Coordinates of C-alpha atoms and ligand atoms in Angstrom, one line a residue:
X1 CA -11.2 -2.0 -22.3
X2 CA -9.9 -2.3 -25.8
X3 CA -9.7 -6.0 -25.7
X4 CA -12.2 -8.8 -25.1
X5 CA -13.4 -9.1 -21.5
X6 CA -12.3 -12.7 -21.6
X7 CA -8.7 -11.7 -22.1
X8 CA -6.9 -11.6 -18.7
X9 CA -5.2 -8.2 -18.5
X10 CA -2.2 -7.1 -16.4
X11 CA 0.7 -4.6 -16.2
X12 CA 4.4 -5.1 -16.4
X13 CA 6.5 -5.5 -13.2
X14 CA 5.0 -6.2 -9.8
X15 CA 5.2 -9.4 -7.8
X16 CA 3.2 -12.4 -6.8
X17 CA 3.3 -12.7 -3.0
X18 CA 3.4 -16.3 -1.9
X19 CA 0.7 -17.5 0.6
X20 CA -1.5 -14.5 0.2
X21 CA -3.7 -15.4 3.2
X22 CA -6.9 -14.8 1.4
X23 CA -8.3 -18.3 2.1
X24 CA -8.5 -17.4 5.8
X25 CA -11.6 -15.2 5.1
X26 CA -12.6 -15.3 1.5
X27 CA -15.4 -17.9 2.1
X28 CA -16.7 -16.0 5.1
X29 CA -20.0 -14.1 4.3
X30 CA -20.3 -10.6 5.6
X31 CA -21.7 -10.5 9.2
X32 CA -23.3 -7.3 10.5
X33 CA -21.5 -6.2 13.7
X34 CA -23.9 -5.8 16.6
X35 CA -24.6 -2.3 18.1
X36 CA -22.0 -1.1 20.5
X37 CA -22.2 1.2 23.5
X38 CA -19.8 3.7 22.0
X39 CA -18.4 4.9 18.7
X40 CA -15.4 7.2 18.1
X41 CA -15.8 9.0 14.7
X42 CA -12.5 10.4 13.7
X43 CA -12.5 14.0 12.3
X44 CA -9.3 13.7 10.3
X45 CA -10.1 10.6 8.4
X46 CA -10.3 12.0 4.9
X47 CA -7.3 13.1 2.8
X48 CA -7.4 16.9 2.8
X49 CA -8.8 19.2 5.4
X50 CA -10.7 17.7 8.3
X51 CA -14.4 18.6 8.5
X52 CA -15.6 21.0 11.2
X53 CA -17.9 19.6 14.0
X54 CA -21.5 20.9 13.8
X55 CA -22.4 19.2 17.1
X56 CA -21.1 19.7 20.6
X57 CA -20.8 17.8 23.9
X58 CA -24.3 17.0 25.3
X59 CA -26.1 17.1 21.9
X60 CA -28.6 14.3 21.1
X61 CA -28.0 12.9 17.7
X62 CA -29.9 10.6 15.3
X63 CA -28.4 8.0 13.1
X64 CA -27.2 9.6 9.8
X65 CA -27.2 13.1 11.3
X66 CA -24.4 15.4 10.1
X67 CA -21.7 15.4 12.8
X68 CA -19.1 17.5 11.0
X69 CA -19.3 19.5 7.8
X70 CA -16.7 19.5 5.0
X71 CA -14.3 22.5 5.4
X72 CA -13.6 23.5 1.9
X73 CA -13.5 21.6 -1.4
X74 CA -11.0 18.9 -0.4
X75 CA -12.9 17.8 2.7
X76 CA -15.7 15.4 3.4
X77 CA -18.9 15.4 5.6
X78 CA -19.1 13.0 8.5
X79 CA -22.4 11.5 9.7
X80 CA -23.5 9.8 12.9
X81 CA -23.2 6.0 12.8
X82 CA -26.1 5.6 15.3
X83 CA -28.5 7.5 17.5
X84 CA -27.4 8.6 21.0
X85 CA -25.5 11.5 22.6
X86 CA -22.3 13.3 21.9
X87 CA -20.4 12.7 25.1
X88 CA -17.1 14.3 24.1
X89 CA -15.0 15.6 21.3
X90 CA -11.5 14.5 22.3
X91 CA -8.2 12.9 21.2
X92 CA -8.1 9.1 20.9
X93 CA -5.4 6.8 19.5
X94 CA -5.4 7.5 15.8
X95 CA -4.6 5.3 12.8
X96 CA -1.5 7.2 11.8
X97 CA 0.2 6.5 15.1
X98 CA -0.6 9.8 16.8
X99 CA -3.6 10.9 18.8
X100 CA -6.5 12.1 16.6
X101 CA -9.6 14.1 17.4
X102 CA -12.8 12.0 17.4
X103 CA -16.5 12.7 18.2
X104 CA -17.4 10.2 20.9
X105 CA -21.0 9.0 20.6
X106 CA -22.8 7.0 23.4
X107 CA -25.3 4.9 21.6
X108 CA -28.9 4.9 23.0
X109 CA -29.5 1.4 21.7
X110 CA -32.3 2.5 19.3
X111 CA -30.1 3.0 16.2
X112 CA -32.9 5.3 15.1
X113 CA -32.7 7.8 12.3
X114 CA -34.1 8.7 8.9
X115 CA -32.1 8.8 5.6
X116 CA -31.4 12.6 5.3
X117 CA -31.5 12.8 1.5
X118 CA -34.3 12.3 -1.1
X119 CA -33.7 9.1 -3.1
X120 CA -33.0 9.8 -6.7
X121 CA -34.6 6.7 -8.2
X122 CA -34.6 8.0 -11.8
X123 CA -30.8 8.6 -11.7
X124 CA -30.4 7.6 -15.3
X125 CA -32.2 10.8 -16.3
X126 CA -30.9 13.0 -13.4
X127 CA -28.6 16.0 -13.9
X128 CA -25.0 14.8 -13.4
X129 CA -24.3 17.9 -11.2
X130 CA -27.1 16.9 -8.9
X131 CA -25.6 13.4 -8.6
X132 CA -22.2 14.9 -7.9
X133 CA -23.7 17.1 -5.2
X134 CA -25.1 13.9 -3.6
X135 CA -21.6 12.4 -3.6
X136 CA -20.4 15.3 -1.5
X137 CA -23.4 15.4 0.8
X138 CA -23.1 11.8 1.6
X139 CA -19.4 12.2 2.7
X140 CA -18.0 9.7 0.2
X141 CA -14.3 9.1 0.1
X142 CA -12.0 6.6 -1.5
X143 CA -12.7 3.5 0.5
X144 CA -9.8 1.5 -0.9
X145 CA -7.2 3.2 1.2
X146 CA -6.5 6.8 0.1
X147 CA -9.6 8.3 1.6
X148 CA -9.6 11.1 -0.9
X149 CA -12.9 12.9 -1.1
X150 CA -14.8 11.3 -4.0
X151 CA -16.4 14.5 -5.4
X152 CA -13.0 16.0 -6.0
X153 CA -11.9 13.1 -8.2
X154 CA -15.2 13.5 -10.1
X155 CA -14.4 17.2 -10.9
X156 CA -11.6 17.1 -13.5
X157 CA -10.6 20.5 -14.9
X158 CA -12.1 21.2 -18.3
X159 CA -8.8 20.8 -20.1
X160 CA -8.6 17.1 -18.9
X161 CA -10.6 15.0 -21.3
X162 CA -11.8 12.0 -19.2
X163 CA -13.4 9.3 -21.3
X164 CA -13.1 6.2 -19.0
X165 CA -14.2 5.2 -15.6
X166 CA -12.4 2.3 -13.9
X167 CA -13.6 0.6 -10.7
X168 CA -10.9 -1.1 -8.7
X169 CA -12.1 -4.5 -7.7
X170 CA -8.6 -6.1 -7.9
X171 CA -8.1 -6.3 -4.1
X172 CA -4.5 -7.3 -4.8
X173 CA -3.3 -6.8 -1.1
X174 CA -2.7 -10.2 0.6
X175 CA -5.2 -11.2 3.3
X176 CA -7.9 -8.7 2.4
X177 CA -11.3 -10.0 1.2
X178 CA -13.7 -7.2 2.0
X179 CA -14.1 -6.1 -1.6
X180 CA -14.3 -9.7 -2.8
X181 CA -17.3 -10.4 -0.5
X182 CA -18.9 -7.1 -1.4
X183 CA -18.7 -7.9 -5.1
X184 CA -20.0 -11.4 -4.5
X185 CA -22.8 -10.6 -2.2
X186 CA -24.0 -7.2 -3.5
X187 CA -22.9 -7.2 -7.2
X188 CA -25.8 -5.0 -8.4
X189 CA -24.9 -2.2 -6.0
X190 CA -21.4 -2.2 -7.2
X191 CA -22.3 -2.2 -10.9
X192 CA -25.0 0.4 -10.4
X193 CA -22.5 2.5 -8.5
X194 CA -20.2 2.3 -11.5
X195 CA -23.0 3.3 -13.9
X196 CA -23.8 6.4 -11.7
X197 CA -20.2 7.4 -11.6
X198 CA -20.0 7.1 -15.4
X199 CA -23.2 9.3 -15.6
X200 CA -21.6 11.9 -13.3
X201 CA -18.4 11.9 -15.4
X202 CA -20.5 11.7 -18.6
X203 CA -18.2 9.0 -20.0
X204 CA -19.4 6.1 -22.2
X205 CA -16.8 3.6 -21.1
X206 CA -17.0 2.0 -17.6
X207 CA -15.3 -1.1 -16.4
X208 CA -14.6 -3.0 -13.2
X209 CA -11.2 -4.7 -12.9
X210 CA -11.2 -7.9 -10.8
X211 CA -8.4 -10.3 -10.3
X212 CA -9.2 -13.9 -11.5
X213 CA -8.7 -15.4 -8.1
X214 CA -12.2 -13.9 -7.5
X215 CA -13.9 -15.8 -10.3
X216 CA -17.1 -16.1 -8.3
X217 CA -17.3 -12.3 -7.9
X218 CA -16.6 -11.9 -11.7
X219 CA -19.5 -14.2 -12.4
X220 CA -21.8 -12.3 -10.0
X221 CA -20.9 -8.9 -11.5
X222 CA -21.3 -10.2 -15.0
X223 CA -25.0 -10.9 -14.3
X224 CA -25.5 -7.1 -14.2
X225 CA -22.8 -5.7 -16.5
X226 CA -24.8 -5.5 -19.7
X227 CA -27.9 -4.1 -17.9
X228 CA -25.9 -1.1 -16.7
X229 CA -23.4 -1.0 -19.7
X230 CA -20.4 -1.7 -17.4
X231 CA -17.7 -4.1 -18.6
X232 CA -16.2 -6.6 -16.1
X233 CA -12.5 -7.0 -16.8
X234 CA -10.7 -10.1 -15.5
X235 CA -7.1 -9.3 -14.3
X236 CA -4.1 -11.4 -13.7
X237 CA -3.2 -12.0 -10.0
X238 CA -0.3 -9.7 -9.6
X239 CA 0.6 -7.2 -6.9
X240 CA 0.0 -4.1 -7.0
X241 CA -2.7 -4.7 -9.7
X242 CA -5.1 -2.4 -7.8
X243 CA -2.9 0.7 -7.8
X244 CA -4.3 3.4 -10.1
X245 CA -1.6 3.6 -12.7
X246 CA -1.2 -0.2 -13.0
X247 CA -4.9 -0.7 -13.3
X248 CA -5.2 1.9 -16.0
X249 CA -2.3 0.3 -17.9
X250 CA -3.7 -3.2 -17.5
X251 CA -7.3 -2.2 -18.6
X252 CA -6.8 0.4 -21.3
X253 CA -3.1 0.0 -22.3
X254 CA -2.6 3.7 -21.5
X255 CA 0.3 5.0 -19.4
X256 CA 0.1 7.8 -16.9
X257 CA 3.2 10.0 -17.3
X258 CA 5.7 10.5 -14.6
X259 CA 4.3 12.8 -12.0
X260 CA 0.9 12.7 -13.8
X261 CA -2.6 11.8 -12.5
X262 CA -5.1 9.2 -13.9
X263 CA -7.0 12.0 -15.6
X264 CA -3.9 12.8 -17.7
X265 CA -4.6 9.4 -19.3
X266 CA -8.3 10.1 -19.6
X267 CA -9.3 7.9 -16.7
X268 CA -10.9 8.2 -13.2
X269 CA -10.4 5.3 -10.9
X270 CA -12.7 4.6 -7.9
X271 CA -12.9 1.7 -5.5
X272 CA -15.8 -0.8 -5.7
X273 CA -16.8 -0.1 -2.1
X274 CA -17.0 3.6 -2.9
X275 CA -19.3 2.8 -5.8
X276 CA -21.6 0.6 -3.7
X277 CA -21.8 3.4 -1.1
X278 CA -22.7 5.9 -3.9
X279 CA -25.5 3.6 -5.0
X280 CA -26.9 3.7 -1.5
X281 CA -26.5 7.5 -1.3
X282 CA -28.4 8.0 -4.6
X283 CA -31.1 5.3 -4.5
X284 CA -31.7 5.2 -0.8
X285 CA -30.6 8.7 0.3
X286 CA -28.2 7.4 3.0
X287 CA -24.8 8.8 3.8
X288 CA -21.6 6.7 4.4
X289 CA -21.7 5.4 7.9
X290 CA -20.5 1.8 7.7
X291 CA -18.3 -0.4 5.6
X292 CA -17.1 -4.0 5.3
X293 CA -13.9 -4.8 7.2
X294 CA -11.9 -8.0 6.9
X295 CA -10.5 -9.2 10.3
X296 CA -7.8 -11.7 9.7
X297 CA -4.4 -13.2 10.3
X298 CA -3.0 -16.5 11.4
X299 CA -3.5 -15.6 15.1
X300 CA -7.2 -14.7 14.7
X301 CA -9.6 -17.4 16.0
X302 CA -12.3 -17.0 13.3
X303 CA -11.2 -14.6 10.6
X304 CA -14.1 -13.1 8.8
X305 CA -15.7 -10.1 7.1
X306 CA -17.9 -7.7 9.1
X307 CA -20.2 -4.8 8.2
X308 CA -19.1 -2.3 10.9
X309 CA -20.1 1.2 11.7
X310 CA -17.4 3.9 11.2
X311 CA -16.0 4.7 14.6
X312 CA -15.9 1.1 15.8
X313 CA -12.8 0.5 17.9
X314 CA -10.6 -2.3 16.4
X315 CA -10.7 -4.3 19.6
X316 CA -14.5 -4.8 19.1
X317 CA -14.1 -6.3 15.7
X318 CA -11.2 -8.6 16.9
X319 CA -13.6 -9.8 19.6
X320 CA -16.3 -10.5 17.0
X321 CA -13.7 -12.6 15.2
X322 CA -13.3 -14.8 18.3
X323 CA -10.2 -13.0 19.6
X324 CA -6.7 -14.3 19.2
X325 CA -4.9 -17.6 19.7
X326 CA -1.7 -16.0 20.9
X327 CA -0.4 -12.5 21.6
X328 CA -0.1 -10.9 18.1
X329 CA 3.2 -9.4 17.0
X330 CA 1.8 -6.8 14.8
X331 CA -1.6 -5.1 14.3
X332 CA -2.1 -3.5 10.9
X333 CA -5.0 -1.5 9.4
X334 CA -5.1 -2.7 5.7
X335 CA -2.9 -5.3 4.2
X336 CA 0.7 -6.4 4.9
X337 CA 2.1 -4.5 1.9
X338 CA 0.6 -1.0 2.1
X339 CA -1.2 -1.1 5.5
X340 CA -0.4 0.9 8.5
X341 CA 0.9 -0.7 11.7
X342 CA -1.1 0.3 14.8
X343 CA 0.0 0.9 18.3
X344 CA -3.3 0.4 20.0
X345 CA -6.4 -1.9 19.7
X346 CA -8.5 1.1 20.6
X347 CA -7.9 2.8 17.3
X348 CA -11.4 3.2 15.6
X349 CA -12.0 2.2 12.0
X350 CA -12.4 4.9 9.4
X351 CA -14.1 5.0 6.0
X352 CA -10.9 3.6 4.4
X353 CA -10.2 0.7 6.9
X354 CA -10.6 -2.3 4.6
X355 CA -9.0 -4.7 7.0
X356 CA -7.6 -5.4 10.5
X357 CA -4.7 -7.8 10.2
X358 CA -3.0 -9.5 13.1
X359 CA 0.4 -11.1 12.4
X360 CA 2.1 -13.5 14.8
X361 CA 5.2 -12.6 16.8
X362 CA 7.4 -14.8 14.7
X363 CA 6.9 -12.5 11.7
X364 CA 9.7 -10.0 12.1
X365 CA 10.6 -7.4 9.5
X366 CA 13.9 -6.6 11.2
X367 CA 16.5 -8.5 9.2
X368 CA 20.2 -7.7 9.2
X369 CA 21.4 -6.6 5.8
X370 CA 24.8 -7.5 4.4
X371 CA 24.8 -5.2 1.4
X372 CA 23.2 -5.0 -2.1
X373 CA 24.3 -7.9 -4.3
X374 CA 23.1 -6.1 -7.4
X375 CA 20.8 -8.9 -8.4
X376 CA 18.3 -6.5 -10.0
X377 CA 15.2 -8.1 -8.6
X378 CA 13.9 -4.9 -7.1
X379 CA 14.2 -3.2 -10.6
X380 CA 12.3 -6.1 -12.2
X381 CA 9.6 -6.0 -9.5
X382 CA 9.0 -2.3 -9.5
X383 CA 5.7 -1.5 -11.3
X384 CA 6.8 2.1 -11.7
X385 CA 10.0 1.2 -13.6
X386 CA 12.2 2.8 -10.9
X387 CA 15.6 1.6 -9.7
X388 CA 15.0 1.1 -6.0
X389 CA 18.6 -0.2 -5.4
X390 CA 20.1 3.0 -6.9
X391 CA 17.6 5.2 -5.1
X392 CA 18.3 3.6 -1.8
X393 CA 22.1 3.9 -2.2
X394 CA 21.7 7.6 -3.1
X395 CA 19.4 8.2 -0.1
X396 CA 21.7 6.4 2.3
X397 CA 24.4 8.9 1.2
X398 CA 21.9 11.8 1.7
X399 CA 21.9 12.5 -2.0
X400 CA 18.3 13.5 -2.2
X401 CA 19.0 15.4 -5.4
X402 CA 20.0 12.1 -7.1
X403 CA 17.0 10.4 -5.8
X404 CA 14.8 13.2 -7.2
X405 CA 16.5 13.0 -10.6
X406 CA 15.7 9.3 -10.6
X407 CA 12.0 9.9 -10.0
X408 CA 11.7 8.9 -6.4
X409 CA 8.5 10.9 -6.1
X410 CA 6.9 8.5 -8.6
X411 CA 7.2 5.7 -6.0
X412 CA 3.8 4.6 -4.6
X413 CA 5.4 2.8 -1.7
X414 CA 3.8 -0.5 -2.8
X415 CA 6.6 -2.5 -1.1
X416 CA 7.2 -4.9 -4.1
X417 CA 11.0 -4.1 -4.2
X418 CA 11.5 -4.8 -0.5
X419 CA 9.4 -8.0 -0.8
X420 CA 11.8 -9.5 -3.4
X421 CA 15.1 -8.1 -2.1
X422 CA 17.2 -11.0 -0.9
X423 CA 19.2 -8.6 1.3
X424 CA 16.1 -7.3 3.0
X425 CA 17.3 -3.8 2.5
X426 CA 15.0 -1.0 3.9
X427 CA 14.2 0.2 0.4
X428 CA 10.7 1.6 1.2
X429 CA 11.8 3.2 4.4
X430 CA 14.7 5.0 2.6
X431 CA 12.3 6.1 -0.2
X432 CA 9.8 7.5 2.3
X433 CA 12.6 9.4 4.0
X434 CA 13.7 10.9 0.7
X435 CA 10.1 11.9 -0.3
X436 CA 9.6 13.6 3.0
X437 CA 12.9 15.4 2.7
X438 CA 12.1 16.6 -0.8
X439 CA 8.6 17.7 0.2
X440 CA 10.2 19.7 3.0
X441 CA 12.7 21.3 0.6
X442 CA 9.9 22.1 -1.8
X443 CA 7.9 23.8 0.9
X444 CA 10.9 25.9 1.8
X445 CA 11.3 26.8 -1.8
X446 CA 14.7 25.2 -2.2
Ligands
LIG501 S1 10.4 1.7 -5.7 FE1 8.3 2.2 -4.9 S2 6.9 1.7 -6.6 FE2 8.9 0.7 -7.0 S3 8.6 -1.4 -6.1 FE3 9.6 -0.1 -4.5 S4 7.9 0.7 -3.3 FE4 7.0 -0.1 -5.2
LIG502 S1 16.8 -6.6 -4.8 FE1 18.1 -5.9 -3.1 S2 20.1 -6.9 -3.4 FE2 19.0 -7.0 -5.3 S3 19.6 -5.2 -6.5 FE3 17.8 -4.6 -5.4 S4 18.5 -3.7 -3.4 FE4 20.2 -4.9 -4.3

C-alpha cells in the first residue's frame, strides 16, 4: 500500500484464463438456502488437528451450540448449524476423496438457538487478546480455501514484526463469485472485519485487494474504507492474484523469501469471508456456521450464490440451482484451477467450500503428450519463478533431489504452468508427487 489506491497493482508471472466463467453467477444476489432435514458437519475440516466431539448420539442441540472443541492450538471449534438431534457420528463421503467423520444432525425445523458469546460492541477500545480469543471461540478458519485456524495466523512469534494486514478479495479463480457478492452486498462487514483484524495484530496498515473485474465491489467497499481506516486496493485481473505471496508482492512490493511465510515479509493475509465472519463473531456474538457458496458451471440450470449452513450436502445446493442440463463430467469443490474433484454429490460443504463447480463431460483433462518442446511458457507463467519443465523432467526420472534443489517445495500448485503448456504435460501432478515424496523422506529423516 505504498502507492495510490487508484494504481492497479499486480505481480509478475501468472496467467489470464480465457473465458473465466464468472458471468454465469456474478450478477446473482446471494439467496439463503432453506432449512434441510439433515446436516453433516465434518470433523476434519480445518487444517491441523480435528476438534474432539463434545456431543454424542441422541443429544439434543441448539443452533450455535458447540459440537466439537478445538484439540490443541492448531485446531478449530465446530458449532451446530441448526437445532435438532445428533443422530450419529459416522463416516460420510469426504471432500478429499476419502470417507471423513461427520456429526449428523437431524434438524427439528425450529432453527432455534441463542448467540453463545457476548457482543463486543466497543471493539475499537477492546483488548486485542480478548478479540483474538473470540476468533478462536467462534471457530474461524481461512474461508478462502486453506481452512487454517485463523487465531494461529493472528499469533505471530515476537521476533516476526508484522506491520500490515491484507485481505484477499481478489477471487482470481475462474467461475467463483461468492467473495464478489459478499463484498458487494455486505461491504461494511468485510471492512469492519479488516479493522478488527488490524486491531488484533496491532498494525496501522490494512488493505483489501480486489481485482478490477469487480469494480462494483470496489465502489461498495470504498464507501466504508476511510471510516475504518482500511485501504481498498484495485488489482489487475491475473491468476493467481489471490495467493498470499503474489498478493503481498502486488500490494506492498515486498517479496516472501523461498520457503518463507507472509509474516517474514511483515504481512498477515486473510480472506474477505473470514473477515466478515469475524465481524459477526465480535459484534453479534455468533460462531461460524454458514457461508456463501457459488454453485456454477455450464451444465447448471441456474447458477447462483447461496448462503448455506456448514454441513449441507452438495446435492442440495445443486438442486437449489435448478439441477443440471446434462450429466456433468466433473464435480469440483472450489474453482477449476485449485479446487478438488469430488467423487460424490453427498459430500457436505465445509467452512472453506467457496464453490461447487460442475463441468460438462466434453471437458477432459486427459490429453496425450508428445514431449516438451522447450517453449518456456510454463517458466513465464510461473508466479513463483520456478522452472516447471525442468522440475517435471527431473521428477519423471525420479530425481527428487534435483527437484528439491530447484525449489519444488515453493510450488503452490496453482496450475498456471499446466494451463499454458501446449503439450499438456502433467506438470502439477508430477510436482505433487515430488512434494509428497520429499515430505516422506523428511519424515524418515533422510
Ligand atoms: S510450478 Fe507450481 S507455482 Fe509454478 S505455475 Fe506450476 S503449479 Fe504454479
Ligand atoms: S510449457 Fe510445456 S512444452 Fe513448454 S517448456 Fe513448459 S513443459 Fe515444455
